[in-house]
Amino acid sequence: MRAKIASSFLTLTLVLGAAAGAAHADDAYTPGSYTADAMGMGQVSVTVTVDEKSITDVELDLDEETPEIGQAAGDALKAAVLEAQSAEIEGVSGASITSAAVKDAVSNCLEQAKGGEAEAAEGAAQLEPGTYEAEAY
């Protein structure tokens, strides 16, 4: 009886292990560094470095973000991406616009690393370089 239970447990472990491995097979990256931009309060640029299976480094250029808010969130956002190993992270309280921009840019970087093409974030404005004016009433 014990041998049958042990055999069933071993079979279950092998099946679940194979399923988990198959789930991560889609996460295979082409090693390298990938860069993408997104709009926060200003231009946010993210460079993600990956090996075959994981994110190894994240560089954030938040120079156009509000210094006390978006720029101050940089270290926490980088740490969150590295810990989560994905763009699916919690935003930093008070820096939701910067957080969303970093998440979009990281997602685009990872898509590039998987062999896809970076796309503009949903709803993101595509503006040509130049000067724009607006009025608020």
N, CA, C and O of each residue as an XYZ file, in Angstrom:
548
protein
N       0.822     -1.196      0.000
C       0.000      0.000      0.000
C       0.863      1.255      0.000
O       0.606      2.198     -0.748
N       1.912      1.256      0.867
C       2.793      2.409      0.936
C       3.502      2.623     -0.396
O       3.700      3.762     -0.820
N       3.881      1.547     -1.047
C       4.559      1.651     -2.336
C       3.624      2.260     -3.370
O       4.057      3.054     -4.205
N       2.346      1.897     -3.322
C       1.370      2.444     -4.261
C       1.166      3.939     -4.021
O       1.068      4.710     -4.976
N       1.102      4.356     -2.757
C       0.953      5.776     -2.414
C       2.196      6.547     -2.857
O       2.087      7.624     -3.442
N       3.368      5.996     -2.578
C       4.616      6.650     -2.973
C       4.697      6.768     -4.490
O       5.125      7.795     -5.016
N       4.289      5.726     -5.182
C       4.309      5.743     -6.648
C       3.340      6.791     -7.193
O       3.664      7.504     -8.143
N       2.164      6.884     -6.599
C       1.176      7.879     -7.026
C       1.680      9.288     -6.758
O       1.506     10.185     -7.583
N       2.307      9.481     -5.596
C       2.859     10.793     -5.253
C       3.959     11.181     -6.230
O       4.014     12.327     -6.676
N       4.834     10.243     -6.567
C       5.927     10.507     -7.506
C       5.368     10.859     -8.887
O       5.855     11.784     -9.538
N       4.369     10.138     -9.321
C       3.749     10.424    -10.620
C       3.125     11.813    -10.628
O       3.301     12.575    -11.579
N       2.397     12.136     -9.569
C       1.779     13.456     -9.459
C       2.835     14.554     -9.462
O       2.659     15.579    -10.121
N       3.924     14.351     -8.736
C       5.008     15.331     -8.688
C       5.609     15.534    -10.073
O       5.866     16.671    -10.468
N       5.836     14.467    -10.811
C       6.405     14.570    -12.158
C       5.456     15.285    -13.116
O       5.890     16.100    -13.930
N       4.174     14.984    -13.022
C       3.189     15.620    -13.894
C       3.111     17.114    -13.603
O       3.126     17.928    -14.526
N       3.026     17.476    -12.325
C       2.959     18.895    -11.965
C       4.245     19.625    -12.323
O       4.203     20.773    -12.765
N       5.376     18.978    -12.139
C       6.654     19.586    -12.508
C       6.739     19.830    -14.007
O       7.222     20.877    -14.437
N       6.280     18.884    -14.798
C       6.289     19.054    -16.253
C       5.350     20.173    -16.671
O       5.664     20.943    -17.578
N       4.197     20.268    -16.014
C       3.254     21.344    -16.335
C       3.840     22.696    -15.983
O       3.682     23.655    -16.738
N       4.514     22.787    -14.851
C       5.133     24.052    -14.463
C       6.236     24.426    -15.441
O       6.371     25.594    -15.805
N       7.014     23.458    -15.863
C       8.069     23.727    -16.845
C       7.494     24.192    -18.164
O       8.052     25.080    -18.809
N       6.379     23.601    -18.574
C       5.743     24.018    -19.825
C       5.196     25.431    -19.711
O       5.226     26.190    -20.680
N       4.699     25.787    -18.539
C       4.166     27.137    -18.342
C       5.268     28.173    -18.478
O       5.036     29.260    -19.009
N       6.470     27.848    -18.003
C       7.568     28.797    -18.077
C       8.268     28.775    -19.427
O       9.069     29.667    -19.706
N       7.998     27.795    -20.269
C       8.631     27.730    -21.578
C       8.265     28.940    -22.424
O       9.060     29.381    -23.254
N       7.060     29.483    -22.219
C       6.641     30.663    -22.966
C       7.373     31.913    -22.504
O       7.360     32.928    -23.200
N       8.011     31.853    -21.341
C       8.719     33.003    -20.795
C      10.177     33.039    -21.211
O      10.956     33.796    -20.633
N      10.570     32.241    -22.199
C      11.960     32.225    -22.638
C      12.306     33.549    -23.317
O      11.576     34.028    -24.185
N      13.422     34.122    -22.906
C      13.879     35.397    -23.444
C      15.127     35.196    -24.291
O      15.879     34.241    -24.096
N      15.333     36.101    -25.224
C      16.602     36.184    -25.922
C      17.487     37.090    -25.068
O      17.161     38.262    -24.879
N      18.603     36.567    -24.549
C      19.438     37.367    -23.651
C      19.865     38.687    -24.291
O      20.183     38.751    -25.479
N      19.862     39.729    -23.475
C      20.281     41.044    -23.944
C      19.592     42.137    -23.167
O      18.910     41.885    -22.174
N      19.782     43.362    -23.636
C      19.150     44.531    -23.027
C      18.147     45.119    -24.008
O      18.427     45.233    -25.201
N      17.000     45.485    -23.508
C      15.905     46.001    -24.321
C      15.404     47.296    -23.701
O      15.280     47.405    -22.481
N      15.118     48.274    -24.549
C      14.695     49.583    -24.079
C      13.339     49.942    -24.655
O      13.048     49.663    -25.819
N      12.519     50.561    -23.831
C      11.206     51.041    -24.271
C      10.885     52.316    -23.499
O      11.381     52.538    -22.395
N      10.053     53.137    -24.101
C       9.623     54.403    -23.502
C       8.127     54.378    -23.269
O       7.386     53.665    -23.946
N       7.700     55.161    -22.309
C       6.270     55.343    -22.038
C       6.107     56.732    -21.445
O       7.066     57.326    -20.953
N       4.888     57.240    -21.496
C       4.616     58.566    -20.947
C       4.096     58.460    -19.527
O       3.096     57.794    -19.257
N       4.793     59.128    -18.631
C       4.327     59.335    -17.269
C       3.940     60.799    -17.200
O       3.141     61.271    -18.009
N       4.502     61.522    -16.237
C       4.333     62.971    -16.228
C       5.189     63.575    -17.342
O       4.924     64.677    -17.824
N       6.205     62.838    -17.732
C       7.093     63.154    -18.844
C       7.514     61.845    -19.468
O       6.891     60.812    -19.223
N       8.559     61.871    -20.269
C       9.059     60.657    -20.919
C       9.747     59.765    -19.882
O      10.618     60.226    -19.144
N       9.360     58.501    -19.829
C       9.984     57.503    -18.964
C      10.656     56.498    -19.883
O      10.026     55.957    -20.792
N      11.932     56.251    -19.644
C      12.677     55.285    -20.447
C      13.152     54.162    -19.536
O      13.707     54.410    -18.466
N      12.931     52.927    -19.970
C      13.300     51.757    -19.177
C      14.158     50.839    -20.032
O      13.834     50.575    -21.190
N      15.252     50.353    -19.459
C      16.077     49.339    -20.096
C      16.065     48.118    -19.194
O      16.423     48.196    -18.019
N      15.648     46.988    -19.756
C      15.581     45.734    -19.016
C      16.615     44.790    -19.612
O      16.665     44.599    -20.827
N      17.434     44.203    -18.756
C      18.417     43.212    -19.179
C      17.930     41.845    -18.711
O      17.531     41.674    -17.559
N      17.971     40.871    -19.628
C      17.482     39.530    -19.322
C      18.503     38.479    -19.737
O      19.313     38.692    -20.640
N      18.441     37.327    -19.044
C      19.114     36.141    -19.546
C      18.014     35.255    -20.128
O      16.922     35.756    -20.395
N      18.251     33.990    -20.330
C      17.250     33.133    -20.981
C      15.941     33.026    -20.204
O      14.881     32.824    -20.797
N      16.012     33.161    -18.870
C      14.832     32.885    -18.066
C      14.438     33.971    -17.084
O      13.391     33.866    -16.445
N      15.251     35.018    -16.944
C      14.927     35.976    -15.892
C      15.391     37.391    -16.217
O      16.242     37.615    -17.078
N      14.800     38.329    -15.497
C      15.225     39.722    -15.569
C      16.417     39.850    -14.633
O      16.326     39.520    -13.451
N      17.540     40.331    -15.168
C      18.749     40.447    -14.354
C      19.043     41.879    -13.928
O      19.759     42.098    -12.950
N      18.498     42.861    -14.653
C      18.725     44.254    -14.282
C      17.630     45.126    -14.882
O      17.045     44.793    -15.913
N      17.369     46.228    -14.231
C      16.400     47.217    -14.706
C      17.016     48.595    -14.501
O      17.461     48.925    -13.402
N      17.040     49.396    -15.559
C      17.506     50.776    -15.460
C      16.338     51.687    -15.808
O      15.680     51.505    -16.832
N      16.087     52.661    -14.955
C      14.990     53.593    -15.156
C      15.539     54.993    -15.379
O      16.365     55.472    -14.602
N      15.085     55.642    -16.433
C      15.405     57.052    -16.654
C      14.125     57.826    -16.370
O      13.204     57.861    -17.187
N      14.088     58.442    -15.201
C      12.902     59.171    -14.744
C      13.184     60.663    -14.652
O      12.527     61.373    -13.891
N      14.151     61.141    -15.418
C      14.573     62.539    -15.335
C      13.449     63.532    -15.586
O      13.489     64.643    -15.057
N      12.443     63.162    -16.383
C      11.350     64.082    -16.688
C      10.180     63.964    -15.711
O       9.182     64.673    -15.843
N      10.305     63.074    -14.738
C       9.253     62.913    -13.737
C       9.455     63.918    -12.599
O      10.548     64.455    -12.422
N       8.408     64.159    -11.846
C       8.471     65.074    -10.711
C       9.498     64.542     -9.707
O       9.393     63.398     -9.263
N      10.499     65.370     -9.345
C      11.582     64.873     -8.479
C      11.109     64.236     -7.169
O      11.578     63.155     -6.812
N      10.198     64.878     -6.455
C       9.787     64.380     -5.144
C       8.793     63.226     -5.225
O       8.491     62.594     -4.212
N       8.287     62.950     -6.414
C       7.248     61.920     -6.522
C       7.723     60.788     -7.435
O       8.123     59.728     -6.953
N       7.681     61.009     -8.743
C       8.042     59.968     -9.703
C       9.493     59.540     -9.610
O       9.799     58.348     -9.601
N      10.391     60.522     -9.540
C      11.810     60.165     -9.436
C      12.101     59.457     -8.121
O      12.909     58.529     -8.073
N      11.446     59.893     -7.064
C      11.653     59.280     -5.748
C      11.172     57.829     -5.709
O      11.635     57.049     -4.877
N      10.262     57.465     -6.588
C       9.726     56.104     -6.629
C      10.620     55.143     -7.409
O      10.368     53.938     -7.417
N      11.645     55.650     -8.054
C      12.478     54.835     -8.938
C      13.051     53.584     -8.306
O      12.938     52.499     -8.877
N      13.665     53.712     -7.140
C      14.279     52.543     -6.498
C      13.243     51.483     -6.142
O      13.486     50.288     -6.314
N      12.089     51.921     -5.645
C      11.037     50.967     -5.278
C      10.482     50.263     -6.511
O      10.199     49.066     -6.468
N      10.325     50.999     -7.605
C       9.807     50.390     -8.834
C      10.807     49.386     -9.407
O      10.419     48.301     -9.842
N      12.081     49.743     -9.408
C      13.112     48.811     -9.896
C      13.098     47.536     -9.055
O      13.100     46.431     -9.599
N      13.084     47.686     -7.739
C      13.081     46.522     -6.846
C      11.843     45.652     -7.077
O      11.927     44.425     -7.042
N      10.703     46.287     -7.310
C       9.459     45.535     -7.528
C       9.529     44.708     -8.808
O       9.092     43.557     -8.827
N      10.076     45.288     -9.880
C      10.199     44.553    -11.144
C      11.148     43.371    -10.974
O      10.853     42.265    -11.427
N      12.284     43.602    -10.324
C      13.244     42.518    -10.119
C      12.664     41.414     -9.251
O      12.907     40.236     -9.510
N      11.902     41.773     -8.229
C      11.296     40.769     -7.359
C      10.199     39.991     -8.085
O      10.123     38.767     -7.975
N       9.351     40.704     -8.826
C       8.229     40.057     -9.520
C       8.675     39.313    -10.773
O       7.986     38.405    -11.237
N       9.827     39.697    -11.320
C      10.312     39.134    -12.576
C       9.280     39.324    -13.690
O       9.136     38.479    -14.573
N       8.573     40.441    -13.629
C       7.585     40.766    -14.658
C       7.207     42.236    -14.522
O       7.690     42.946    -13.640
N       6.330     42.670    -15.421
C       5.807     44.034    -15.364
C       4.592     44.117    -14.456
O       4.089     45.210    -14.194
N       4.121     42.989    -13.978
C       2.932     42.943    -13.119
C       3.333     43.248    -11.686
O       3.522     42.344    -10.872
N       3.459     44.540    -11.392
C       3.895     44.976    -10.073
C       2.862     45.911     -9.464
O       2.014     46.459    -10.168
N       2.941     46.088     -8.162
C       2.118     47.083     -7.483
C       2.737     48.445     -7.746
O       3.960     48.583     -7.750
N       1.912     49.437     -7.964
C       2.415     50.784     -8.137
C       2.854     51.373     -6.811
O       2.508     50.870     -5.743
N       3.623     52.449     -6.899
C       4.055     53.153     -5.699
C       2.997     54.192     -5.361
O       2.623     55.002     -6.209
N       2.520     54.171     -4.138
C       1.496     55.108     -3.698
C       1.965     56.542     -3.887
O       3.061     56.905     -3.461
N       1.137     57.353     -4.524
C       1.470     58.743     -4.791
C       2.174     58.950     -6.114
O       2.289     60.080     -6.589
N       2.646     57.873     -6.712
C       3.350     57.957     -7.997
C       2.699     57.017     -9.003
O       3.381     56.290     -9.725
N       1.369     57.043     -9.040
C       0.648     56.089     -9.879
C       0.894     56.305    -11.371
O       0.926     55.338    -12.132
N       1.067     57.543    -11.799
C       1.297     57.802    -13.224
C       2.677     57.285    -13.633
O       2.817     56.646    -14.676
N       3.680     57.558    -12.824
C       5.028     57.045    -13.095
C       5.034     55.525    -13.024
O       5.653     54.870    -13.863
N       4.355     54.959    -12.040
C       4.287     53.503    -11.893
C       3.685     52.855    -13.130
O       4.204     51.854    -13.624
N       2.598     53.419    -13.630
C       1.949     52.870    -14.828
C       2.867     52.967    -16.036
O       2.913     52.045    -16.851
N       3.597     54.067    -16.165
C       4.517     54.231    -17.288
C       5.646     53.200    -17.213
O       6.025     52.621    -18.231
N       6.179     52.973    -16.019
C       7.242     51.979    -15.858
C       6.710     50.589    -16.194
O       7.385     49.819    -16.878
N       5.514     50.262    -15.724
C       4.920     48.962    -16.027
C       4.739     48.775    -17.531
O       5.042     47.706    -18.060
N       4.249     49.802    -18.223
C       4.069     49.710    -19.679
C       5.405     49.509    -20.393
O       5.519     48.673    -21.290
N       6.419     50.286    -19.984
C       7.715     50.185    -20.639
C       8.380     48.837    -20.365
O       8.974     48.247    -21.268
N       8.286     48.345    -19.132
C       8.855     47.027    -18.814
C       8.143     45.950    -19.627
O       8.789     45.045    -20.155
N       6.837     46.040    -19.730
C       6.068     45.075    -20.524
C       6.546     45.067    -21.974
O       6.710     44.002    -22.571
N       6.769     46.249    -22.538
C       7.270     46.333    -23.909
C       8.664     45.738    -24.032
O       8.955     45.044    -25.006
N       9.528     45.998    -23.061
C      10.873     45.415    -23.077
C      10.807     43.891    -23.072
O      11.518     43.232    -23.830
N       9.954     43.336    -22.218
C       9.835     41.880    -22.129
C       9.237     41.283    -23.392
O       9.601     40.178    -23.792
N       8.325     42.005    -24.019
C       7.767     41.552    -25.295
C       8.874     41.493    -26.356
O       8.947     40.542    -27.133
N       9.719     42.504    -26.379
C      10.861     42.496    -27.301
C      11.772     41.303    -27.010
O      12.226     40.628    -27.934
N      12.037     41.043    -25.734
C      12.926     39.953    -25.337
C      12.360     38.589    -25.718
O      13.111     37.629    -25.894
N      11.039     38.502    -25.846
C      10.389     37.254    -26.264
C      10.292     37.154    -27.781
O       9.761     36.177    -28.308
N      10.807     38.168    -28.487
C      10.789     38.124    -29.948
C       9.679     38.924    -30.574
O       9.543     38.938    -31.797
N       8.882     39.590    -29.765
C       7.799     40.422    -30.292
C       8.282     41.833    -30.531
O       9.459     42.144    -30.349
N       7.374     42.668    -30.933
C       7.699     44.068    -31.155
C       7.042     44.908    -30.077
O       5.943     44.607    -29.613
N       7.735     45.965    -29.690
C       7.180     46.880    -28.699
C       6.003     47.613    -29.310
O       6.034     48.008    -30.476
N       4.986     47.786    -28.524
C       3.801     48.509    -28.980
C       3.554     49.683    -28.061
O       3.966     49.689    -26.901
N       2.879     50.666    -28.598
C       2.511     51.812    -27.760
C       1.530     51.330    -26.706
O       0.697     50.463    -26.968
N       1.633     51.889    -25.530
C       0.708     51.545    -24.459
C      -0.710     51.888    -24.892
O      -0.937     52.859    -25.614
N      -1.651     51.083    -24.442
C      -3.044     51.307    -24.800
C      -3.473     52.705    -24.384
O      -3.328     53.092    -23.224
N      -3.989     53.441    -25.319
C      -4.450     54.788    -25.038
C      -3.352     55.834    -25.032
O      -3.621     57.012    -24.796
N      -2.115     55.420    -25.289
C      -1.009     56.378    -25.269
C      -1.062     57.259    -26.508
O      -1.326     56.783    -27.613
N      -0.814     58.526    -26.316
C      -0.792     59.470    -27.433
C       0.509     59.300    -28.212
O       1.578     59.153    -27.621
N       0.416     59.319    -29.514
C       1.589     59.238    -30.368
C       1.822     60.630    -30.941
O       1.139     61.045    -31.878
N       2.772     61.337    -30.384
C       3.025     62.718    -30.783
C       4.331     62.817    -31.548
O       5.308     62.143    -31.221
N       4.340     63.655    -32.562
C       5.552     63.963    -33.298
C       6.349     64.977    -32.490
O       5.762     65.770    -31.753
N       7.684     64.970    -32.611
C       8.477     65.982    -31.915
C       8.044     67.382    -32.327
O       7.752     67.633    -33.496
N       8.005     68.278    -31.371
C       7.617     69.658    -31.663
C       7.066     70.326    -30.431
O       7.139     69.796    -29.322
N       6.514     71.499    -30.648
C       5.946     72.273    -29.558
C       4.430     72.254    -29.671
O       3.874     72.477    -30.747
N       3.777     71.990    -28.569
C       2.324     71.926    -28.536
C       1.815     72.933    -27.511
O       2.447     73.144    -26.476
N       0.696     73.542    -27.792
C       0.093     74.483    -26.868
C      -1.329     74.055    -26.568
O      -2.013     73.483    -27.417
N      -1.765     74.339    -25.353
C      -3.132     73.999    -24.961
C      -3.591     75.016    -23.935
O      -2.782     75.684    -23.291
N      -4.893     75.122    -23.795
C      -5.478     75.988    -22.783
C      -6.468     75.202    -21.973
O      -7.146     74.312    -22.488
N      -6.549     75.527    -20.719
C      -7.531     74.908    -19.837
C      -8.523     75.972    -19.412
O      -8.138     77.107    -19.133
N      -9.778     75.620    -19.363
C     -10.819     76.576    -18.981
C     -11.397     76.225    -17.656
O     -12.291     76.918    -17.168
